Coordinates of C-alpha atoms in Angstrom, one line a residue:
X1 CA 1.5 -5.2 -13.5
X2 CA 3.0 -2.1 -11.3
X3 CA 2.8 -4.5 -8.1
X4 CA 3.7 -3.2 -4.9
X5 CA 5.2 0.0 -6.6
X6 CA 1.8 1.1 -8.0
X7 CA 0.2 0.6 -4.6
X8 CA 2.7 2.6 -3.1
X9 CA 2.6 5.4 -6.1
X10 CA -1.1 5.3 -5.2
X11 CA -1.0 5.6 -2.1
X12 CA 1.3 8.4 -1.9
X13 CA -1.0 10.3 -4.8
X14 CA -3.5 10.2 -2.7
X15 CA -2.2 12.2 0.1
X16 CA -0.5 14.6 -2.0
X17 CA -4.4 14.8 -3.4
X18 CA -6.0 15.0 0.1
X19 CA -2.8 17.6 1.0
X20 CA -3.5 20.0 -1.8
X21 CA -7.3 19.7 -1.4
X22 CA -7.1 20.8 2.4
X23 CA -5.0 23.8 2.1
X24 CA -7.0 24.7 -0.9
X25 CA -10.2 24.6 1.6
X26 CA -8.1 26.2 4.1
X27 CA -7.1 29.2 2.4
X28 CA -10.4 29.6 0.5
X29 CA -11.7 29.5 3.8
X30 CA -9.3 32.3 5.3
X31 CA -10.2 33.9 2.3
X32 CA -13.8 34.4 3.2
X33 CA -13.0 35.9 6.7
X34 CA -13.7 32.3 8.3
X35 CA -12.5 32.7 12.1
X36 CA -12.6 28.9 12.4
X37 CA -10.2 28.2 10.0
X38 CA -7.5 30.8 11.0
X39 CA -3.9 30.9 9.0
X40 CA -2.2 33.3 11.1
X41 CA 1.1 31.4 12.3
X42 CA 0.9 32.8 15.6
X43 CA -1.9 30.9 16.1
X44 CA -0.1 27.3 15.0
X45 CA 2.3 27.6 17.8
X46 CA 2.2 25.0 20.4
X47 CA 1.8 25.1 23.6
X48 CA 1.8 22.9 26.9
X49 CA -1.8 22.2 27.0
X50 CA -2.5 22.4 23.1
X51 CA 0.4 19.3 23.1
X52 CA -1.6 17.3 26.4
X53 CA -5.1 17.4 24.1
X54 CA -3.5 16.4 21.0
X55 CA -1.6 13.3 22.6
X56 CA -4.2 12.4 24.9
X57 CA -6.6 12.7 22.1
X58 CA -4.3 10.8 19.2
X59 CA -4.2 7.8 21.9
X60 CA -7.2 5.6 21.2
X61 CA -6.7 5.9 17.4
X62 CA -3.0 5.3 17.8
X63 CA -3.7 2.1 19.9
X64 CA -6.4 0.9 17.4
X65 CA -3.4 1.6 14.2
X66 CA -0.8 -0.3 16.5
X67 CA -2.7 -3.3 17.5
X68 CA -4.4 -3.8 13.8
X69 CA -0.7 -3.6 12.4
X70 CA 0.8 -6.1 15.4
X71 CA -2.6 -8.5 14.7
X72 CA -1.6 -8.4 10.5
X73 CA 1.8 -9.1 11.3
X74 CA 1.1 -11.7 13.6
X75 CA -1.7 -13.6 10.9
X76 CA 1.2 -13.2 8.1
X77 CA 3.4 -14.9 10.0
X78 CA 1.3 -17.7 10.5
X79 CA -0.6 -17.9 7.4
X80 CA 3.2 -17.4 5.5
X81 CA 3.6 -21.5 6.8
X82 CA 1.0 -21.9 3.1
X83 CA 3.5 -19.8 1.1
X84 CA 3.4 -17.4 -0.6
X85 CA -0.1 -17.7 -2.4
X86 CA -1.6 -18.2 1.0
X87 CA -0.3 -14.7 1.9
X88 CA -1.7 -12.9 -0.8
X89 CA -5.1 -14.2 -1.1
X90 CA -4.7 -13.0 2.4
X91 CA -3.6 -9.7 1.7
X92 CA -6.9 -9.3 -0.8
X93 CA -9.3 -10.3 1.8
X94 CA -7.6 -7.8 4.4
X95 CA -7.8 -5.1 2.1
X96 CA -11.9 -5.8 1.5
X97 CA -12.3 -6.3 5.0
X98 CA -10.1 -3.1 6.0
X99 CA -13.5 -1.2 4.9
X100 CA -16.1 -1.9 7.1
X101 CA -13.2 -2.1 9.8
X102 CA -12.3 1.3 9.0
X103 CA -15.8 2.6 8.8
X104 CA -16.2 1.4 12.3
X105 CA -13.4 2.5 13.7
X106 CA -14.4 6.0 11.8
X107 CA -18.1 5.6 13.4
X108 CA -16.8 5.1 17.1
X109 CA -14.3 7.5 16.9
X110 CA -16.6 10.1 15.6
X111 CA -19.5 9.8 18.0
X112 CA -17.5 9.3 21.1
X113 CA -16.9 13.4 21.9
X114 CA -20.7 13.4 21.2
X115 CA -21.4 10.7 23.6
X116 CA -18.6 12.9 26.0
X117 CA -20.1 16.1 25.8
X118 CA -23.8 14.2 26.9
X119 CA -22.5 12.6 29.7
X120 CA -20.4 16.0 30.7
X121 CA -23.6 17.7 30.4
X122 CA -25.5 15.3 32.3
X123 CA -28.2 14.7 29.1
X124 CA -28.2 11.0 30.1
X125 CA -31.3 10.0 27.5
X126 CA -29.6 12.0 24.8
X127 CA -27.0 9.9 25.2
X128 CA -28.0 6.8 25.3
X129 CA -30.5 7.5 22.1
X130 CA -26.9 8.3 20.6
X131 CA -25.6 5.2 21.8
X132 CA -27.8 3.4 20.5
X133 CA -28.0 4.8 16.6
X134 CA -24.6 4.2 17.1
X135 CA -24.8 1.0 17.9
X136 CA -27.7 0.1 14.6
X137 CA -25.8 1.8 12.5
X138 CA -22.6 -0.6 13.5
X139 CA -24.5 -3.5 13.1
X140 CA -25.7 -2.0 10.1
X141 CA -22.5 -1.7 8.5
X142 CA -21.6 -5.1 9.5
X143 CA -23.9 -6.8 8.5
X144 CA -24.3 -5.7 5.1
X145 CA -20.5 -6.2 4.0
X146 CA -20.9 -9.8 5.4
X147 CA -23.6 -10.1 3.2
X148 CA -21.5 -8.5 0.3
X149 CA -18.6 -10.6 1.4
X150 CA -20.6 -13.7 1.3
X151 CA -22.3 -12.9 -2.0
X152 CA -19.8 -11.5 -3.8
X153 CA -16.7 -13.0 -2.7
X154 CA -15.5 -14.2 -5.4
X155 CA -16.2 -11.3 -7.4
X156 CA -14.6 -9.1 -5.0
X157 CA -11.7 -11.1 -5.2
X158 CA -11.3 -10.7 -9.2
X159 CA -11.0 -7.1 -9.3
X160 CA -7.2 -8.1 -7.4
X161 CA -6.5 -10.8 -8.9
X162 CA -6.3 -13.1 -11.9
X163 CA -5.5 -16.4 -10.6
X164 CA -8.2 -18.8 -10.1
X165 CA -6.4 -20.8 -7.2
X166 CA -6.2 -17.6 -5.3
X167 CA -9.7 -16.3 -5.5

């Protein structure tokens, strides 16, 4: 019914959510004498260096958000030959498979200053045990949303839409 519009209202109420939520933490958090969480604006003011570990830090996950967006680009194009049905049964499926993607992505970028702060510290076995968890758990999360995917595909596809040609 609201379309692209309510994905987008969505969307933005989210953030505003997730916004609100984190400076609520924040101040809460300065509240309680926190020294992690400092909100004195001296101490947001950036610097050189602060701006080199930020950008050279933001790179992978930027890379990873710029080549998914070129690759769903590129498959719209192609799949948009099919029309326009074609590229929103496609849309669905991206969405459901932007989950385990995401949790991925989350998983690899989360263990790898783990993995970094083993190797700089020379605690080889540590991390490879790390690596390895890692790596089940990966293969965890794979292979249980192909197994949701393949089982409850249709299903899945129901909750967006109502079309029986499309699902």
């Amino acid at each position: 019914q609201w379309g692209t519009a309510g994905a987008a209202l969505a969307t933005s109420l989210g953030f505003v959510c997730a916004s609100v939520y984190y400076i609520f933490c924040a101040f809460r958090a300065g509240h309680k004498g926190n020294q992690l969480v400092p909100l004195d604006p001296k101490r947001f003011s950036p610097n050189g260096a602060m701006i080199r570990n930020v950008v050279s830090i933001g790179i992978p996950g930027a890379l990873i958000t710029v080549l998914m967006s070129v690759s769903n680009i590129e498959l719209n194009n192609y799949i948009g030959i099919y029309g326009s049905d074609a590229v929103a049964a496609y849309g669905i499926a991206y969405k459901l498979d932007m989950i385990p993607i995401l949790l991925s992505v989350g998983l690899s970028q989360g263990v790898a200053p783990l993995v970094g702060y083993c190797y700089g510290g020379s605690e080889e076995k540590r991390m490879s045990d790390i690596v390895k968890r890692t790596t089940l758990y990966g293969v965890l999360i794979g292979g249980v949303f192909t197994a949701a995917f393949v089982l409850l595909g249709k299903p899945l596809a129901s909750i967006f839409l109502q079309d029986e040609i499309l699902i």
